[in-house]
mmCIF file with all atom_site columns, C-alpha atoms in Angstrom:
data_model
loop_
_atom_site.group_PDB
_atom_site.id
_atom_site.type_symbol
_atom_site.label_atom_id
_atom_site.label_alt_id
_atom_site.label_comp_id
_atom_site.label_asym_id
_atom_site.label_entity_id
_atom_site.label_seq_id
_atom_site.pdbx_PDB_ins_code
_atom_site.Cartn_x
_atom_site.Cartn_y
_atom_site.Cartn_z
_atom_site.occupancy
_atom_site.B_iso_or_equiv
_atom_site.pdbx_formal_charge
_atom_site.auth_seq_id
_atom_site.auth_comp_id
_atom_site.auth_asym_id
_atom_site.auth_atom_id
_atom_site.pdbx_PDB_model_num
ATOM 1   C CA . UNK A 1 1   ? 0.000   0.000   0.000   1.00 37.00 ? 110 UNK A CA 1
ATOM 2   C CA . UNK A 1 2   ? 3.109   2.665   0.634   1.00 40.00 ? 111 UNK A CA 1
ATOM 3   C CA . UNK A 1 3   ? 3.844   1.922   -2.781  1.00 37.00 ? 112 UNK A CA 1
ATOM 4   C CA . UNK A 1 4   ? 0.695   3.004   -4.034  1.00 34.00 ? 113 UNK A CA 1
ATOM 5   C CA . UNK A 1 5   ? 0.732   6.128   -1.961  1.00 36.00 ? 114 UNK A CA 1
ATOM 6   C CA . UNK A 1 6   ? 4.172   6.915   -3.157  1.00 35.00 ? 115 UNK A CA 1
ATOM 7   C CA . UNK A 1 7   ? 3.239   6.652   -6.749  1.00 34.00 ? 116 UNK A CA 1
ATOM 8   C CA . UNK A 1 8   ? 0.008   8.982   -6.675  1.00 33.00 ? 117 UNK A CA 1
ATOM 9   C CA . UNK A 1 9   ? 2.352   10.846  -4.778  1.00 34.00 ? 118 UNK A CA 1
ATOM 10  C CA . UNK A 1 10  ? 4.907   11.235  -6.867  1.00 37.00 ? 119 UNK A CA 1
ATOM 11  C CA . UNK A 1 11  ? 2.769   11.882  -9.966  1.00 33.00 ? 120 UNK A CA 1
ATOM 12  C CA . UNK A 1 12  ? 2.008   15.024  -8.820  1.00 28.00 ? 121 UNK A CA 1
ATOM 13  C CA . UNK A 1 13  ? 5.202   16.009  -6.737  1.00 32.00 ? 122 UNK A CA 1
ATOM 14  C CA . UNK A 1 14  ? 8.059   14.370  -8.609  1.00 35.00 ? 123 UNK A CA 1
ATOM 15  C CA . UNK A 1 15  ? 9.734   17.223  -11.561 1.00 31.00 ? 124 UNK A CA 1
ATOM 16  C CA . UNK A 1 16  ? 11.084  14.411  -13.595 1.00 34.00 ? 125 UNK A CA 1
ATOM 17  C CA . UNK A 1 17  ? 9.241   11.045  -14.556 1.00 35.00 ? 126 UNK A CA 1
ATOM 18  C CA . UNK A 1 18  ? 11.581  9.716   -17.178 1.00 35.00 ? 127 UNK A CA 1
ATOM 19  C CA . UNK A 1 19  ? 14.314  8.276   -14.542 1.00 37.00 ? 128 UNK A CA 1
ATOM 20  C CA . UNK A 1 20  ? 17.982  9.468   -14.549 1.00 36.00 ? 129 UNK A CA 1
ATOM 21  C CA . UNK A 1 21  ? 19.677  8.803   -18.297 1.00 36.00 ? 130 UNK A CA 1
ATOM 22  C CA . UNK A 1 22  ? 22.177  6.498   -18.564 1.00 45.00 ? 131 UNK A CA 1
ATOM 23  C CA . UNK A 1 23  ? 26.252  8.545   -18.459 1.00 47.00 ? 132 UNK A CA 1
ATOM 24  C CA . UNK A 1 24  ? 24.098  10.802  -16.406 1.00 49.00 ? 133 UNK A CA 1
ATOM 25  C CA . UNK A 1 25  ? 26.234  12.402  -13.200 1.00 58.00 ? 134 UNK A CA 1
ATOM 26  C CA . UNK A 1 26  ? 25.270  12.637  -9.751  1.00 72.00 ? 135 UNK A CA 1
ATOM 27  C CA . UNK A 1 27  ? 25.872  11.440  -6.494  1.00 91.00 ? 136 UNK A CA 1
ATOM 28  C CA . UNK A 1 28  ? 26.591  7.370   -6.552  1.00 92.00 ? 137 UNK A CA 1
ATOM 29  C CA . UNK A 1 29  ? 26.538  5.284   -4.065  1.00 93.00 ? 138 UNK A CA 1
ATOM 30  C CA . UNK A 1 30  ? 29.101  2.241   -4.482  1.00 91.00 ? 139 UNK A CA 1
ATOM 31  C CA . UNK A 1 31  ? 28.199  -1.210  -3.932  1.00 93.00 ? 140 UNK A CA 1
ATOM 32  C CA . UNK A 1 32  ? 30.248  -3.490  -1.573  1.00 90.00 ? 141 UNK A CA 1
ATOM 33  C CA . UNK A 1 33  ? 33.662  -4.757  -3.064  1.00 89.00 ? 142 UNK A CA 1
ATOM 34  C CA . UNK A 1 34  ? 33.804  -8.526  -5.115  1.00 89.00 ? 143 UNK A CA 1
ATOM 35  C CA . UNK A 1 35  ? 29.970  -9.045  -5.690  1.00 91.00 ? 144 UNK A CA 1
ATOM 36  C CA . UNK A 1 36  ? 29.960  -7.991  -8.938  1.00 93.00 ? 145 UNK A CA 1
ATOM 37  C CA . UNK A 1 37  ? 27.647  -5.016  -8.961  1.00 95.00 ? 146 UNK A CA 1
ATOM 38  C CA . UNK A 1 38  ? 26.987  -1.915  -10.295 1.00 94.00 ? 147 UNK A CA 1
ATOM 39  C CA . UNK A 1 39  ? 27.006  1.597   -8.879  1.00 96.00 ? 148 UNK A CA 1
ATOM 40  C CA . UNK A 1 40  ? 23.623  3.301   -8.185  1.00 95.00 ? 149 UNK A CA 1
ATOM 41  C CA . UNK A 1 41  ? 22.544  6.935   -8.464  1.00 93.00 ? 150 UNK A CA 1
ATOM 42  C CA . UNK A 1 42  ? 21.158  8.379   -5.596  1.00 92.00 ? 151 UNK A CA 1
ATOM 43  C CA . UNK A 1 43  ? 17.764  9.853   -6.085  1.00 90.00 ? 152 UNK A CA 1
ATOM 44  C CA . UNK A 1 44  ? 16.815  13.846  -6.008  1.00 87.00 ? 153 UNK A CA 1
ATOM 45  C CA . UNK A 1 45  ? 15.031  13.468  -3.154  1.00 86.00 ? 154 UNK A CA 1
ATOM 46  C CA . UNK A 1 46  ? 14.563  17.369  -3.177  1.00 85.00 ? 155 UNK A CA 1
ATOM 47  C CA . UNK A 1 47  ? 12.530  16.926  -6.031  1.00 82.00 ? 156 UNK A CA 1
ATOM 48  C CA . UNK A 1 48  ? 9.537   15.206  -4.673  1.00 81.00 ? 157 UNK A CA 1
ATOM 49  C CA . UNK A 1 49  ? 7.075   15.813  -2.137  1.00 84.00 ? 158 UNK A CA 1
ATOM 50  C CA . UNK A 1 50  ? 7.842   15.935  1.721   1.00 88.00 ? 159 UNK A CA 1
ATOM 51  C CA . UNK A 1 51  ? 5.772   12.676  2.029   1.00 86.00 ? 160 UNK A CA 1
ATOM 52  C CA . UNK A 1 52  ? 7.253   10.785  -0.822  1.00 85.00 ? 161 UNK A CA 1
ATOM 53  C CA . UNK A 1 53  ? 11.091  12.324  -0.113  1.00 86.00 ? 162 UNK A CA 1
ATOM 54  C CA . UNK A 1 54  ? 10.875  10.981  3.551   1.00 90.00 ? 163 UNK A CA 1
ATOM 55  C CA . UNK A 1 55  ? 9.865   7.317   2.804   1.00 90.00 ? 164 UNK A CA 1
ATOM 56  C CA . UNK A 1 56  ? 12.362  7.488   -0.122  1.00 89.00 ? 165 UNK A CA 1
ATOM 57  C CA . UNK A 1 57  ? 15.404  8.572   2.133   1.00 93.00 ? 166 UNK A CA 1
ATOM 58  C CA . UNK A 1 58  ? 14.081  5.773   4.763   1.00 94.00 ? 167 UNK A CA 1
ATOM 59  C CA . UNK A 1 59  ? 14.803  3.112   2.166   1.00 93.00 ? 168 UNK A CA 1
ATOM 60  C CA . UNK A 1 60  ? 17.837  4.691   0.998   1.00 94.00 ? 169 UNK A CA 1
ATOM 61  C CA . UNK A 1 61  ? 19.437  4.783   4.539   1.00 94.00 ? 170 UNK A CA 1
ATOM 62  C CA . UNK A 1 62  ? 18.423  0.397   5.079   1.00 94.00 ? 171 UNK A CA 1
ATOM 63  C CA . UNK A 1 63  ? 20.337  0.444   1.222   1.00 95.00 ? 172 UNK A CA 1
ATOM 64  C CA . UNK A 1 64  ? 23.747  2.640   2.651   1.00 95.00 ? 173 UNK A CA 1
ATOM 65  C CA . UNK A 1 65  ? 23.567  0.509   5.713   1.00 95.00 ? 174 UNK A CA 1
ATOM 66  C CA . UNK A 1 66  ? 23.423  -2.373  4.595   1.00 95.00 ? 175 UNK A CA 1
ATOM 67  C CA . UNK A 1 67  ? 25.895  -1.734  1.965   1.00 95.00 ? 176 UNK A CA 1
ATOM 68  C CA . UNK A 1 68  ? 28.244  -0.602  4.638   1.00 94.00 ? 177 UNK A CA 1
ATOM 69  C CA . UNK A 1 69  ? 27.651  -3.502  6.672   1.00 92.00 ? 178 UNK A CA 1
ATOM 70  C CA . UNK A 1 70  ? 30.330  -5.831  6.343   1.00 88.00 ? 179 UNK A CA 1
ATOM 71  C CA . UNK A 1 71  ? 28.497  -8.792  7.357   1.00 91.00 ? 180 UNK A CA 1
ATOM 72  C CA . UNK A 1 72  ? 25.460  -8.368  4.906   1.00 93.00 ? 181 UNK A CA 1
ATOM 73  C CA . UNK A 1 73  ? 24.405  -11.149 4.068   1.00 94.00 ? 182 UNK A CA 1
ATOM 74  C CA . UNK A 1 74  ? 23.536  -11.220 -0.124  1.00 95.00 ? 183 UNK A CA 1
ATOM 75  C CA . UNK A 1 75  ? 19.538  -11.912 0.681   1.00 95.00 ? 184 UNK A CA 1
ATOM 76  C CA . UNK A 1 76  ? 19.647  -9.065  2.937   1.00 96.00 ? 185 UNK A CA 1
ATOM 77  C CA . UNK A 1 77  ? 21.445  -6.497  -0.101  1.00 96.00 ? 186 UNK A CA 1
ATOM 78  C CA . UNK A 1 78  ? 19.134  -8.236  -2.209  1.00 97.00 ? 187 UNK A CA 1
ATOM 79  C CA . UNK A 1 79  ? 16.456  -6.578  -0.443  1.00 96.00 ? 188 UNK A CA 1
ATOM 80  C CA . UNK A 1 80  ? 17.427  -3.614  0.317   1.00 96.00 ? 189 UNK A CA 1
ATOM 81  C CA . UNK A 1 81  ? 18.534  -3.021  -3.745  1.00 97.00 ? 190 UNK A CA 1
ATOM 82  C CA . UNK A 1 82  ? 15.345  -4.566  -4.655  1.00 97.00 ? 191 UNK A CA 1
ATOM 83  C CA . UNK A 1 83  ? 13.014  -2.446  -2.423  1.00 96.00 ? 192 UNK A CA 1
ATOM 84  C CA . UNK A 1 84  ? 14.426  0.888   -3.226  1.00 96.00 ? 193 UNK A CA 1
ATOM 85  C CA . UNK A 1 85  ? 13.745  -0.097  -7.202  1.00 96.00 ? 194 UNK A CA 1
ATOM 86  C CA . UNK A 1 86  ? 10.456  -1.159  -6.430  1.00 95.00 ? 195 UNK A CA 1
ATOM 87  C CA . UNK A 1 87  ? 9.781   2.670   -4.816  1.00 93.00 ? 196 UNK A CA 1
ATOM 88  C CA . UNK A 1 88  ? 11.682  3.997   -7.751  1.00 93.00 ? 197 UNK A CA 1
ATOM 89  C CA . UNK A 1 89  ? 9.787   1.962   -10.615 1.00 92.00 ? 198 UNK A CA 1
ATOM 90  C CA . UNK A 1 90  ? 6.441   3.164   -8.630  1.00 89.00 ? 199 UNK A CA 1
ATOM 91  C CA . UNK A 1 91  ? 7.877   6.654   -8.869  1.00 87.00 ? 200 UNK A CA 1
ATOM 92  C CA . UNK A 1 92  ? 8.499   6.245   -12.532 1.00 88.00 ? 201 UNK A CA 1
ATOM 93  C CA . UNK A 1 93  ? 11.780  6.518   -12.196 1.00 89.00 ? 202 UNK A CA 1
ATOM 94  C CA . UNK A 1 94  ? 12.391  3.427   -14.476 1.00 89.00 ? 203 UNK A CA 1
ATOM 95  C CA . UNK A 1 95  ? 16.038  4.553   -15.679 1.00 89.00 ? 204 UNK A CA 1
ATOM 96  C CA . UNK A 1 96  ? 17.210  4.868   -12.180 1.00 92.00 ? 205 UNK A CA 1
ATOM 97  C CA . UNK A 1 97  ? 15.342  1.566   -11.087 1.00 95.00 ? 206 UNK A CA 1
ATOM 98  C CA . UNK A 1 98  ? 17.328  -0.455  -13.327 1.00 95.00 ? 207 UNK A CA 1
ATOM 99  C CA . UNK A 1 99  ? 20.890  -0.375  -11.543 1.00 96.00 ? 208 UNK A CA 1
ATOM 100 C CA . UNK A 1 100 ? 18.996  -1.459  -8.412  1.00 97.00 ? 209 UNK A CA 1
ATOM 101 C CA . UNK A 1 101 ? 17.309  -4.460  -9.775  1.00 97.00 ? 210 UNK A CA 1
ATOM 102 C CA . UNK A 1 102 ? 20.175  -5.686  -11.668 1.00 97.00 ? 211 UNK A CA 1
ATOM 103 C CA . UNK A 1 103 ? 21.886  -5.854  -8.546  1.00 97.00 ? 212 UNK A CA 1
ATOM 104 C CA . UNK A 1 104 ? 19.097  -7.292  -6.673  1.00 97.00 ? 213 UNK A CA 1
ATOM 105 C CA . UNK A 1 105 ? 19.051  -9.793  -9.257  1.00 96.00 ? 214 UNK A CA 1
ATOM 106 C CA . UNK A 1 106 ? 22.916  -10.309 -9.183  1.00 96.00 ? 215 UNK A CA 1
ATOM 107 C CA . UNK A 1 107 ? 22.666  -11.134 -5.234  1.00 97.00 ? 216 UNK A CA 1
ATOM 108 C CA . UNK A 1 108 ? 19.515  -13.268 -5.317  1.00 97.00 ? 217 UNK A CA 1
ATOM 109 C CA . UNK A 1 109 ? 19.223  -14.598 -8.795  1.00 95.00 ? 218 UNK A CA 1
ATOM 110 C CA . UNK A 1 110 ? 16.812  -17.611 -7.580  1.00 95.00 ? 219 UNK A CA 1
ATOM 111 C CA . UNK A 1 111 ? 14.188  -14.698 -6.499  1.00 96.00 ? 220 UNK A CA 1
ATOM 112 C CA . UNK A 1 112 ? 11.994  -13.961 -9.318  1.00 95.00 ? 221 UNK A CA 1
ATOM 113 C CA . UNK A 1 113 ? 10.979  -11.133 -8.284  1.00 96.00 ? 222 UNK A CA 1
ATOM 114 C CA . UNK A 1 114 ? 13.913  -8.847  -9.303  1.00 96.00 ? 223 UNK A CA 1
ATOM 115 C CA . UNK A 1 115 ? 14.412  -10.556 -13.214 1.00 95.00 ? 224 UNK A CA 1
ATOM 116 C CA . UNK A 1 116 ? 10.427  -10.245 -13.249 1.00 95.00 ? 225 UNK A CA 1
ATOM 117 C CA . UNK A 1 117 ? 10.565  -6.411  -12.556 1.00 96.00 ? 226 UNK A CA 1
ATOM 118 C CA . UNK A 1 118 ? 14.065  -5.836  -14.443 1.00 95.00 ? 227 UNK A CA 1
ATOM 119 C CA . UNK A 1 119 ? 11.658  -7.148  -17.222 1.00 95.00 ? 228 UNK A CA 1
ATOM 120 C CA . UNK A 1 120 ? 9.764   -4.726  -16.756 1.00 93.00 ? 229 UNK A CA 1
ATOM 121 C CA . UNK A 1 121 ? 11.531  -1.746  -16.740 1.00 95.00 ? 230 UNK A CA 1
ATOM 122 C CA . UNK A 1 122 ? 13.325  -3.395  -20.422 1.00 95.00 ? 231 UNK A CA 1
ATOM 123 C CA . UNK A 1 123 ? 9.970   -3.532  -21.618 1.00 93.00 ? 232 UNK A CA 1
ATOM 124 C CA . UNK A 1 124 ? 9.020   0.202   -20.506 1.00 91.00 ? 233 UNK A CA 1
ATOM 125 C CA . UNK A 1 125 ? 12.179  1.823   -21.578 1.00 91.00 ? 234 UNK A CA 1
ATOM 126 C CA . UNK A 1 126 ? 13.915  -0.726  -23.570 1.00 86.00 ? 235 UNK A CA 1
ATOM 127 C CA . UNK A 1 127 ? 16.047  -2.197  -24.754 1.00 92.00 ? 236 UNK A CA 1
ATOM 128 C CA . UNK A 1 128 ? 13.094  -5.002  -25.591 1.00 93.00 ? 237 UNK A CA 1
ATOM 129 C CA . UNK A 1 129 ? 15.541  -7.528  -26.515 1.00 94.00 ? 238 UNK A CA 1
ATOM 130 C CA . UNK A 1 130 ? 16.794  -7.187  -22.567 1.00 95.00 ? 239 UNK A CA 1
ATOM 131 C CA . UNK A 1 131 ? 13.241  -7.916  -21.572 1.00 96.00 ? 240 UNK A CA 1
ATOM 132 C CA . UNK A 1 132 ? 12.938  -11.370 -22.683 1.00 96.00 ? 241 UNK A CA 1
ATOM 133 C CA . UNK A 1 133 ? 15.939  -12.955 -21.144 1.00 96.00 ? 242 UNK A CA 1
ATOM 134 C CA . UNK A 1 134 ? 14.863  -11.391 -17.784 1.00 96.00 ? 243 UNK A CA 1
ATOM 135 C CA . UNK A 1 135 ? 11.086  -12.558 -17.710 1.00 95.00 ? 244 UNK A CA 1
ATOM 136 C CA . UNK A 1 136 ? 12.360  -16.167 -19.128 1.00 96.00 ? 245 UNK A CA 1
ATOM 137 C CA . UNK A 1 137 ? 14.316  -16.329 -16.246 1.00 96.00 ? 246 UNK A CA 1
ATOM 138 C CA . UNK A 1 138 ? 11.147  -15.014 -13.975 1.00 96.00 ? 247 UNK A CA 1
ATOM 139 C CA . UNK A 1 139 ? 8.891   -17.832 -15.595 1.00 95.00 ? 248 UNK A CA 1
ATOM 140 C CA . UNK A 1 140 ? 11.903  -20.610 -15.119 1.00 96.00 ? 249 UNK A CA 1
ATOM 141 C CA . UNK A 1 141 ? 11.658  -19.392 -11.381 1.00 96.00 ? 250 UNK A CA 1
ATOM 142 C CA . UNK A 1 142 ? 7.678   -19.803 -11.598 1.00 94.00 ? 251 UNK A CA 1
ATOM 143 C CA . UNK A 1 143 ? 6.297   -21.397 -14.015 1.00 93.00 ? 252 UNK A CA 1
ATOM 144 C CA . UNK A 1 144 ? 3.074   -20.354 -13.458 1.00 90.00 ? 253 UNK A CA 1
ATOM 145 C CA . UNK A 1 145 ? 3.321   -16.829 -13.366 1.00 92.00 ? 254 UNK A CA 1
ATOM 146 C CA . UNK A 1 146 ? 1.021   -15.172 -14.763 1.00 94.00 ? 255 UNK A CA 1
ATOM 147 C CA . UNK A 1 147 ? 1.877   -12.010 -14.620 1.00 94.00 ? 256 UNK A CA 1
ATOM 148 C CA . UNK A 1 148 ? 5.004   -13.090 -15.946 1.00 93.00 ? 257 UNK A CA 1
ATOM 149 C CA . UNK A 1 149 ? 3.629   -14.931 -19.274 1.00 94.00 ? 258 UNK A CA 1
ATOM 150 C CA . UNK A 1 150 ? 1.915   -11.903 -19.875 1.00 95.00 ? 259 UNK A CA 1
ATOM 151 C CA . UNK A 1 151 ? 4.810   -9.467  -19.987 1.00 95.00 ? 260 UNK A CA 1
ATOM 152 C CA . UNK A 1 152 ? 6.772   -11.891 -21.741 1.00 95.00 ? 261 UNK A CA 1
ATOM 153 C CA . UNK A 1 153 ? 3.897   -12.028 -24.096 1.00 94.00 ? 262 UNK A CA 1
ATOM 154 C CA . UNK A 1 154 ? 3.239   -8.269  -24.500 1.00 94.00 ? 263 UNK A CA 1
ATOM 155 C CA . UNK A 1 155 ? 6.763   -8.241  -25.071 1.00 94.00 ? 264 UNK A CA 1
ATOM 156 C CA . UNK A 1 156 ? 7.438   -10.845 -27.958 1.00 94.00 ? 265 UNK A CA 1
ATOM 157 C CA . UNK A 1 157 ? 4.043   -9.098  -29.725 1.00 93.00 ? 266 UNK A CA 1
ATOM 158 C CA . UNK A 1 158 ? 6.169   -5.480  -29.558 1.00 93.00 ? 267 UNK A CA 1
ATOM 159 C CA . UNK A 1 159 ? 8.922   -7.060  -31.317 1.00 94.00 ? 268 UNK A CA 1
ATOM 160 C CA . UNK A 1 160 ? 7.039   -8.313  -34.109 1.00 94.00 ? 269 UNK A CA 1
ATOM 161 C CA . UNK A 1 161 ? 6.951   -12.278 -32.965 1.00 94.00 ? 270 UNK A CA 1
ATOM 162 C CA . UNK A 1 162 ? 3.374   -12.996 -32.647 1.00 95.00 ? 271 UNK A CA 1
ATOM 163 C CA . UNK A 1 163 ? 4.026   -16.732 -32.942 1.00 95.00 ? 272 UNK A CA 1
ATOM 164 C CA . UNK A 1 164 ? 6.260   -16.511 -29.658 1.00 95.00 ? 273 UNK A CA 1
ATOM 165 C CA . UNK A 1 165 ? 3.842   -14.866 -28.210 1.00 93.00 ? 274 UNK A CA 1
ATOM 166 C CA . UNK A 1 166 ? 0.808   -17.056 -28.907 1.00 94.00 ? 275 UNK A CA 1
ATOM 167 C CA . UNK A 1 167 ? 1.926   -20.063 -26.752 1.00 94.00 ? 276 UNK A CA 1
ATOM 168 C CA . UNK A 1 168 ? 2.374   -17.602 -23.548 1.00 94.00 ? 277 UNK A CA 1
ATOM 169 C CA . UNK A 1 169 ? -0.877  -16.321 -23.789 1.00 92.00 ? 278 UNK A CA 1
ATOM 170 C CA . UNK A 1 170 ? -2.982  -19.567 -23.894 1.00 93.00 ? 279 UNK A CA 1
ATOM 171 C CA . UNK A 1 171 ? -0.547  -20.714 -20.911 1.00 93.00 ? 280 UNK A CA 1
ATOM 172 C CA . UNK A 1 172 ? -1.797  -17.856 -18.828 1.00 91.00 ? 281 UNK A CA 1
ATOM 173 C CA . UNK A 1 173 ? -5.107  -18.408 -19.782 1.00 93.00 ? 282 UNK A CA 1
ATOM 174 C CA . UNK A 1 174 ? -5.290  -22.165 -18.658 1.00 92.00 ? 283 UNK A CA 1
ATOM 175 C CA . UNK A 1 175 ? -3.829  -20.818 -15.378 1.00 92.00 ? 284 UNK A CA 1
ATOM 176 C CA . UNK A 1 176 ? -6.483  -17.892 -15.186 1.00 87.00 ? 285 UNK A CA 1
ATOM 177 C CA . UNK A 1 177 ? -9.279  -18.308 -18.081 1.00 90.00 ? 286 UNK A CA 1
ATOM 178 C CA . UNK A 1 178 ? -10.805 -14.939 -17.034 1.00 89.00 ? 287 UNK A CA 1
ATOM 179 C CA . UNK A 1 179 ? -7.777  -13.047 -17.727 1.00 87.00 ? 288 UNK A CA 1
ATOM 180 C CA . UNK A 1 180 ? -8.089  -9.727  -19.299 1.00 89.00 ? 289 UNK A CA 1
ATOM 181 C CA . UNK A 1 181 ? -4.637  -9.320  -19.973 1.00 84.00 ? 290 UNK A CA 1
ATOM 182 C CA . UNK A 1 182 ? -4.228  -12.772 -21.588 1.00 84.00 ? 291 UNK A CA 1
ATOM 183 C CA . UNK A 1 183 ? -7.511  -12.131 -23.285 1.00 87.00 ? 292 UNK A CA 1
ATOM 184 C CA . UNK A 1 184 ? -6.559  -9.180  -25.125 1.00 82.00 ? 293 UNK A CA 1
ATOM 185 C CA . UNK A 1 185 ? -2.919  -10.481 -26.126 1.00 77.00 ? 294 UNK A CA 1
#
């Protein structure tokens, strides 16, 4: 539910919706040495809302300290790199969001929840071709996610592959036949 209120928040408080541009500078917060992960920008929190700003620096300070914590285990960074892209993706800040989850999926790569939502931020902002790969791997982690077959679905019909796409529609709908989604691909 914070989620939600941080995205109708940040619709109307957030200046930029488009996420931070790949190359572009700012402050950066390093990730722990020999686990093979990326750098992260650190948000403008002064450009959202009080409400929005305080919840995001919350979730920023569990990221720094857990980062700085020697002992961190990977579930724990995991989460904490996860959770901040989940309030990022919710504040459209899909460029920035990306970092975080491929980290989050670098640290817990048998948690489907971080390729499933790094597939979706590919198959908002691209590069499609990156979205397939990561919701393959979400729907080797569950089979049966619907959700899942549906992105991956969406996705293969905005690349022109229809026929890919077929097969991952009629799975969804023998898991759910009332499926709109499923339905309309």
């Amino acid at each position: 539910m914070a989620v939600v209120a941080i995205y109708a928040a940040c619709n109307i408080a957030c200046s930029s919706g488009t996420g931070a541009p790949a190359g572009s500078s700012g402050p950066v917060l390093a990730p722990p040495d020999g686990l093979g992960l990326q750098p992260v920008l650190t948000p403008d929190f002064s450009a959202m809302g009080a409400s929005v700003a305080e919840q995001m620096q919350d979730r920023y300070a569990s990221l720094t300290g857990a980062v700085a914590d020697g002992d961190a285990t990977p579930a724990r960074l995991a989460s904490a790199y996860g959770e901040m892209g989940n309030l990022l993706l919710a504040a459209r800040e899909t460029g920035m969001a990306e970092a975080y989850y491929v980290n989050a999926q670098t640290l817990a790569p048998g948690d489907r929840r971080w390729s499933h939502l790094l597939g979706h931020v590919y198959r908002n902002q691209g590069p499609l071709a990156k979205a397939v790969p990561a919701l393959e791997h979400a729907l080797q982690l569950d089979p049966s996610g619907l959700a899942t077959l549906v992105r991956l679905g969406d996705v293969h019909l905005a690349r022109g592959q229809p026929a890919e796409a077929a097969p991952l529609f009629a799975r969804a709908l023998t898991l759910d036949p009332n499926s709109a989604a499923a339905w309309f691909g």
